[in-house]
Every structure is written in C-alpha cells, then in structure tokens.
mmCIF file of N, CA and C in Angstrom:
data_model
loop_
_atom_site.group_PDB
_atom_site.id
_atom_site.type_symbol
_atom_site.label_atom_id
_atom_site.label_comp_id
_atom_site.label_asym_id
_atom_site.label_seq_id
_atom_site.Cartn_x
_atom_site.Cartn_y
_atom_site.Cartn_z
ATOM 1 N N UNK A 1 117.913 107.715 95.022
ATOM 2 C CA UNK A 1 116.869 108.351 94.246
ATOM 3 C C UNK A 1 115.982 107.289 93.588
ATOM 4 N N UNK A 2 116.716 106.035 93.014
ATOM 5 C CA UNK A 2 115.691 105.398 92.324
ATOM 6 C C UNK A 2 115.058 104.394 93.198
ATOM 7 N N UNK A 3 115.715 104.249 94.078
ATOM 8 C CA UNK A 3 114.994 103.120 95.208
ATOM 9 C C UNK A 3 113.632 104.069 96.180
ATOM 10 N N UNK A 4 114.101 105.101 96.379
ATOM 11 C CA UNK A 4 112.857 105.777 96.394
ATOM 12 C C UNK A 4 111.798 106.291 95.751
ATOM 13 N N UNK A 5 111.767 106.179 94.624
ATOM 14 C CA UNK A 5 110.810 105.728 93.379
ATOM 15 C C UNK A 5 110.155 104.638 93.481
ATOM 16 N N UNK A 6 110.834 103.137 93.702
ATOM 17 C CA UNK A 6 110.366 101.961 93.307
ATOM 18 C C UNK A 6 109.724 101.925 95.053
ATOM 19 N N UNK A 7 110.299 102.379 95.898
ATOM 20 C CA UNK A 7 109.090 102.417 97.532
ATOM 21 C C UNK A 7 107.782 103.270 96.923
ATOM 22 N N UNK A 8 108.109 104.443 96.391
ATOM 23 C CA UNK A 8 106.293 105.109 96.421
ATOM 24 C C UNK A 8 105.711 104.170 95.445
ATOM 25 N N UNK A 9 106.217 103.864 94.189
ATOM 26 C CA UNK A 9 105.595 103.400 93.394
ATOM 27 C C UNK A 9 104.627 101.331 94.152
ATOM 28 N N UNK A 10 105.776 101.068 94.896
ATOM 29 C CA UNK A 10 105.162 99.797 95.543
ATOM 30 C C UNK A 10 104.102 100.349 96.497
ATOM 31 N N UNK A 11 104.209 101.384 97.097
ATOM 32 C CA UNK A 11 103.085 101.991 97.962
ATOM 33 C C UNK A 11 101.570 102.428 96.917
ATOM 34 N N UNK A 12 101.384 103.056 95.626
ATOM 35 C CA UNK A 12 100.568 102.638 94.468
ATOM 36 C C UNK A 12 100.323 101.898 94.346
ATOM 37 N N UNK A 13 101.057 101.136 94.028
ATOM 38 C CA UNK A 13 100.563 99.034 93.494
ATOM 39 C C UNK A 13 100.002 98.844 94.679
ATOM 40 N N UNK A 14 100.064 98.879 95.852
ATOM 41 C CA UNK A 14 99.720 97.916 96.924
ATOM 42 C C UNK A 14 98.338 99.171 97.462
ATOM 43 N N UNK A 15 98.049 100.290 97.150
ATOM 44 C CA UNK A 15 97.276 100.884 97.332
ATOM 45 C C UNK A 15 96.374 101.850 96.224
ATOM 46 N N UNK A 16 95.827 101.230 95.805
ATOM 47 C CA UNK A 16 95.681 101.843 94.449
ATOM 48 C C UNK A 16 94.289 102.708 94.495
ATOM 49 N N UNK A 17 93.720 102.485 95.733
ATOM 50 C CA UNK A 17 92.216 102.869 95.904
ATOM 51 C C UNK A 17 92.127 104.416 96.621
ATOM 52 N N UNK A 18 93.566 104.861 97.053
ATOM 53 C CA UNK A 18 93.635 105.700 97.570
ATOM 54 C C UNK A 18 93.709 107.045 97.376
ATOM 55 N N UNK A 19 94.749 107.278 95.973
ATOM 56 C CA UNK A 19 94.339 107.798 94.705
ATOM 57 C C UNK A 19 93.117 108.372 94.763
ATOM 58 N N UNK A 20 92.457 107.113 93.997
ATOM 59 C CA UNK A 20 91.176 107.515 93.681
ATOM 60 C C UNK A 20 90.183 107.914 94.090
ATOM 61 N N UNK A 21 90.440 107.634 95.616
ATOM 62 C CA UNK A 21 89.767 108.362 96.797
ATOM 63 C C UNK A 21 90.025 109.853 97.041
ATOM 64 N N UNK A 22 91.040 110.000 96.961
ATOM 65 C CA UNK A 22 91.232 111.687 97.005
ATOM 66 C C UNK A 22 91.003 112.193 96.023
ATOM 67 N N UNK A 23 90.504 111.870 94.798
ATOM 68 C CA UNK A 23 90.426 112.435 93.731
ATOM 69 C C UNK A 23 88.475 112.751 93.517
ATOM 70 N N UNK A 24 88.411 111.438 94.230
ATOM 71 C CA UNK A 24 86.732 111.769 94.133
ATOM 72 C C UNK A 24 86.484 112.604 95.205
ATOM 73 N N UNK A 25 86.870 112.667 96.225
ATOM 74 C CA UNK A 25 86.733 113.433 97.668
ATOM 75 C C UNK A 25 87.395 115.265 96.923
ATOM 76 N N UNK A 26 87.918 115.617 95.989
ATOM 77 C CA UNK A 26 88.482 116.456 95.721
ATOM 78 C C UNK A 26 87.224 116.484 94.550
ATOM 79 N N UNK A 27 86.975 116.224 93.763
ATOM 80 C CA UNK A 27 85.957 116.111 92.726
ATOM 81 C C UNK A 27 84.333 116.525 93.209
ATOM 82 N N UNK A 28 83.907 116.154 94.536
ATOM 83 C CA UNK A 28 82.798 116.050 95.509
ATOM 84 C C UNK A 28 82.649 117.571 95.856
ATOM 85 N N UNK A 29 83.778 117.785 96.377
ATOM 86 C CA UNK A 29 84.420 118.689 97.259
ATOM 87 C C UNK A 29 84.084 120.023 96.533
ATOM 88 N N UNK A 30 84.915 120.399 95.120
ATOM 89 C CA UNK A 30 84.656 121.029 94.256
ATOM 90 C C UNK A 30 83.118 121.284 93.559
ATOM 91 N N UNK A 31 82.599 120.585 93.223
ATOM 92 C CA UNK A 31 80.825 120.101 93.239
ATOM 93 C C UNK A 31 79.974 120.841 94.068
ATOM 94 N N UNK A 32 80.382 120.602 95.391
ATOM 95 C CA UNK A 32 79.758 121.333 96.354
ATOM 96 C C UNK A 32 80.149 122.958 96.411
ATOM 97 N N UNK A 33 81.171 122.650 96.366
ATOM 98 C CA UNK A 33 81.392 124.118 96.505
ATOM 99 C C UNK A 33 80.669 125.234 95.437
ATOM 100 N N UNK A 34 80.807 124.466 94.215
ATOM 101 C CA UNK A 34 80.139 125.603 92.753
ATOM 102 C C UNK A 34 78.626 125.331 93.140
ATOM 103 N N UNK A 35 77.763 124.493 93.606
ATOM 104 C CA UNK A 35 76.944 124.409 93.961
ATOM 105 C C UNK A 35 76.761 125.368 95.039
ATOM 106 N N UNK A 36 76.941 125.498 96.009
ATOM 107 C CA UNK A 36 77.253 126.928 96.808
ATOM 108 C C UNK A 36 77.206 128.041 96.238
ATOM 109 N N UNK A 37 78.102 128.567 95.406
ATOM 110 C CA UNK A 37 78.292 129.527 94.892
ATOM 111 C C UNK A 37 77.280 130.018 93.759
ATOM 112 N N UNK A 38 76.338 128.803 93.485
ATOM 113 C CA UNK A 38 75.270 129.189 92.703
ATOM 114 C C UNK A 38 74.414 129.380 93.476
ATOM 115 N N UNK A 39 74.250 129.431 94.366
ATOM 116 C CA UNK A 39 72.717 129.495 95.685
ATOM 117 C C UNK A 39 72.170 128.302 95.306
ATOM 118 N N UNK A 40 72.676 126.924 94.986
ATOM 119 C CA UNK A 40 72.106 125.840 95.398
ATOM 120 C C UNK A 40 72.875 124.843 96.922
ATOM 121 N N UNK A 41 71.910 125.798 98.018
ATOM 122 C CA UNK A 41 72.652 125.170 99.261
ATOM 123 C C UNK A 41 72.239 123.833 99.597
ATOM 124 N N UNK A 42 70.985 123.663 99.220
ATOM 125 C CA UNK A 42 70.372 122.340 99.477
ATOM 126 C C UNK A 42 71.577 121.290 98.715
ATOM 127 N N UNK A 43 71.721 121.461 97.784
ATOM 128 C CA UNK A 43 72.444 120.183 97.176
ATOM 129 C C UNK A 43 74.018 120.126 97.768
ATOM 130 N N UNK A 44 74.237 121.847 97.672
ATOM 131 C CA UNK A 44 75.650 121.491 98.305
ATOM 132 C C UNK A 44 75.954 120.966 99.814
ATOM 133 N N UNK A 45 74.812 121.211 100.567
ATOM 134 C CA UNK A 45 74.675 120.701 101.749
ATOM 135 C C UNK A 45 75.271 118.893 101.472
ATOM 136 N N UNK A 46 73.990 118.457 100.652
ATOM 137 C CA UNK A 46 74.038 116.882 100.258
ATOM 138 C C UNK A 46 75.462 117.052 99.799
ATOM 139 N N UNK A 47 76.176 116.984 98.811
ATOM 140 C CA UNK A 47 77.479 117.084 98.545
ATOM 141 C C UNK A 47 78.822 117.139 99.490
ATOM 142 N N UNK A 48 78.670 118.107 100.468
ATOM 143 C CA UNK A 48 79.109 118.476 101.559
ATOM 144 C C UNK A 48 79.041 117.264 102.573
ATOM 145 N N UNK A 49 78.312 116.194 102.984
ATOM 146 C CA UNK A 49 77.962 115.425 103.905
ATOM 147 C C UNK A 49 78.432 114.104 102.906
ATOM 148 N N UNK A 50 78.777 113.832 101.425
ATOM 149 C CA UNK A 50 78.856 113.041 100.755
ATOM 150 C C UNK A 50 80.747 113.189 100.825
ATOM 151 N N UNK A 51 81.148 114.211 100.835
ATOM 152 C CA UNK A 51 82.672 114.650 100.819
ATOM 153 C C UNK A 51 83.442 113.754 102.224
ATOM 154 N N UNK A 52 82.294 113.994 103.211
ATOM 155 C CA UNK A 52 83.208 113.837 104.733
ATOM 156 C C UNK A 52 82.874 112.059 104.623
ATOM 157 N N UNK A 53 82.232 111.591 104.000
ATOM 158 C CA UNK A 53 82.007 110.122 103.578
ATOM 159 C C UNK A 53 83.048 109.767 102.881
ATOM 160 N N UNK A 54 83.012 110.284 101.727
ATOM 161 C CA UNK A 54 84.491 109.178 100.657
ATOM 162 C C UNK A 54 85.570 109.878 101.697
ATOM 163 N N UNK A 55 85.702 110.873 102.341
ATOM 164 C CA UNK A 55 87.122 111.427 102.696
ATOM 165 C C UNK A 55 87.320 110.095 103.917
ATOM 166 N N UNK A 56 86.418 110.021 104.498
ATOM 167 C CA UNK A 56 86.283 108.692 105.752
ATOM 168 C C UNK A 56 86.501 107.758 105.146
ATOM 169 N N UNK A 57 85.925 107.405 104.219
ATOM 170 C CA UNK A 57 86.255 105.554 103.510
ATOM 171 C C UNK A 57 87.715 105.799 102.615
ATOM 172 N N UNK A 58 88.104 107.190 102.617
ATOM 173 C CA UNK A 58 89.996 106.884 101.939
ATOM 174 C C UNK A 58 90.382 106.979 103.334
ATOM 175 N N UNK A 59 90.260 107.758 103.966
ATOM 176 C CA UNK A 59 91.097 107.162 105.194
ATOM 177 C C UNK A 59 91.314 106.096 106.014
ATOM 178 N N UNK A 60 89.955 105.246 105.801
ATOM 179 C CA UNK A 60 90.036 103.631 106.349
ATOM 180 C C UNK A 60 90.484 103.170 105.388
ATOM 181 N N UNK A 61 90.500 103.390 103.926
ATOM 182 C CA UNK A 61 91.635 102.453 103.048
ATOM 183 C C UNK A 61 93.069 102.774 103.585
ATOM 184 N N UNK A 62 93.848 103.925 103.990
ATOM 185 C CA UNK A 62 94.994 104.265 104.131
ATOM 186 C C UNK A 62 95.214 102.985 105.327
ATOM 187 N N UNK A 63 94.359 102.857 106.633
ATOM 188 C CA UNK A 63 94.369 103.242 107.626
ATOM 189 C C UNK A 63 94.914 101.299 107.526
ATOM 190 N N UNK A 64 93.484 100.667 106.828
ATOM 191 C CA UNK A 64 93.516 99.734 107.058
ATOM 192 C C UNK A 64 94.343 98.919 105.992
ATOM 193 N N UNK A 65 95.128 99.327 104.666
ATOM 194 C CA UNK A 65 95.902 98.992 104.501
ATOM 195 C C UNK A 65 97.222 99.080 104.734
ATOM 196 N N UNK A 66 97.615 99.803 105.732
ATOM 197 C CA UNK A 66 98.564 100.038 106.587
ATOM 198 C C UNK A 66 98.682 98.681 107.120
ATOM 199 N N UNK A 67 97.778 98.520 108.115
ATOM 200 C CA UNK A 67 97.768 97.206 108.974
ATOM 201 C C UNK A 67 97.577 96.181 108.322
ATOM 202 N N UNK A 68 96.831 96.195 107.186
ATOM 203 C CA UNK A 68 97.391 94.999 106.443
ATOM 204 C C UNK A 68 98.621 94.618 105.712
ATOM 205 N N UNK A 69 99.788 95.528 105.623
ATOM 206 C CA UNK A 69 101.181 95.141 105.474
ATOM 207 C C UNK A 69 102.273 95.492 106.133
ATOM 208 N N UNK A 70 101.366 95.536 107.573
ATOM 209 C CA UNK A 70 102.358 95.979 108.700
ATOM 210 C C UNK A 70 103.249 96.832 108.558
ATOM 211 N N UNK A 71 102.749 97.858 108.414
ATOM 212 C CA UNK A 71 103.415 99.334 108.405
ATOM 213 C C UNK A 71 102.531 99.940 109.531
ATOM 214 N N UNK A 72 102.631 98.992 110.543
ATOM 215 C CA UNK A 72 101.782 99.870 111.774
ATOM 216 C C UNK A 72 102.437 100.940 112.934
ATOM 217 N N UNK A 73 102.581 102.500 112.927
ATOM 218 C CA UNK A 73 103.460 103.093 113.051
ATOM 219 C C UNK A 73 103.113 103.251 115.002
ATOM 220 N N UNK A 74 102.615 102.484 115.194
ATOM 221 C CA UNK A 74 102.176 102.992 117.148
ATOM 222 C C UNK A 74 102.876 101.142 117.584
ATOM 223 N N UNK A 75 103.559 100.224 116.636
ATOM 224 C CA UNK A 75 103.931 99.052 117.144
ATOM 225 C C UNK A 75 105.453 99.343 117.533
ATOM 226 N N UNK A 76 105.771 98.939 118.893
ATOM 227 C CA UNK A 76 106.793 99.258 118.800
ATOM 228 C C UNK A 76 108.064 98.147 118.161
ATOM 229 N N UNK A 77 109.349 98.963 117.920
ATOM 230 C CA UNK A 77 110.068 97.940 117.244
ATOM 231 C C UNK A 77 110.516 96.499 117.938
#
C-alpha cells in the first residue's frame, strides 16, 4: 500500500505538467460548454478548438515524458 503511494506520487514529481493539463483542458472544456448553452456559439466554437489543443499538448507531455524515463510500453523486454 505505501510503496504504491510513493510510485504515483514519483509519477507527480516527475510529471507535474500533466495535472495541470487536465485541469485546464477540463476548465476550457466547461467554458465552452456554458458558452453554448448561452447561445454564444461563436466563442464556444473558439473554446471548443482551444480544448482539443491543451488536450493534445497534455497528451504529448504524458506521451513524451514517458520516453523520457523509459517507461516505453511497445519496447520489448
């Protein structure tokens, strides 16, 4: 139990941008949507096209800090 604590928590420390990526991509996300729901489509459109952006740049953080501490899951053992 506690050694699996101190793995997610080293997976935080060593990724800390990722977080914050889903949080703004969830923050964006939400934005757009009440924007929608007010009949402002124009902006939520913009919002909407701004979402699939940070959601793309957290996934190249996941992606590419993966491979930068060799946790590359298609290498074989």
């Amino acid at each position: 139990m506690a050694e699996e604590f101190i793995l997610e928590e080293k997976k935080r420390v060593r990724n800390p941008l990722v977080p914050i990526g889903a949080l703004v991509t969830a923050g964006v996300l939400t934005a757009g949507l009440i924007s929608f729901r007010q009949g402002n489509s124009q902006l939520g459109q913009k919002l909407m096209r701004a979402r699939v952006v940070v959601q793309g740049a957290t996934v190249a953080l996941m992606v590419g800090t993966a491979f930068y501490y060799g946790e590359n899951p298609w290498r074989s053992s």
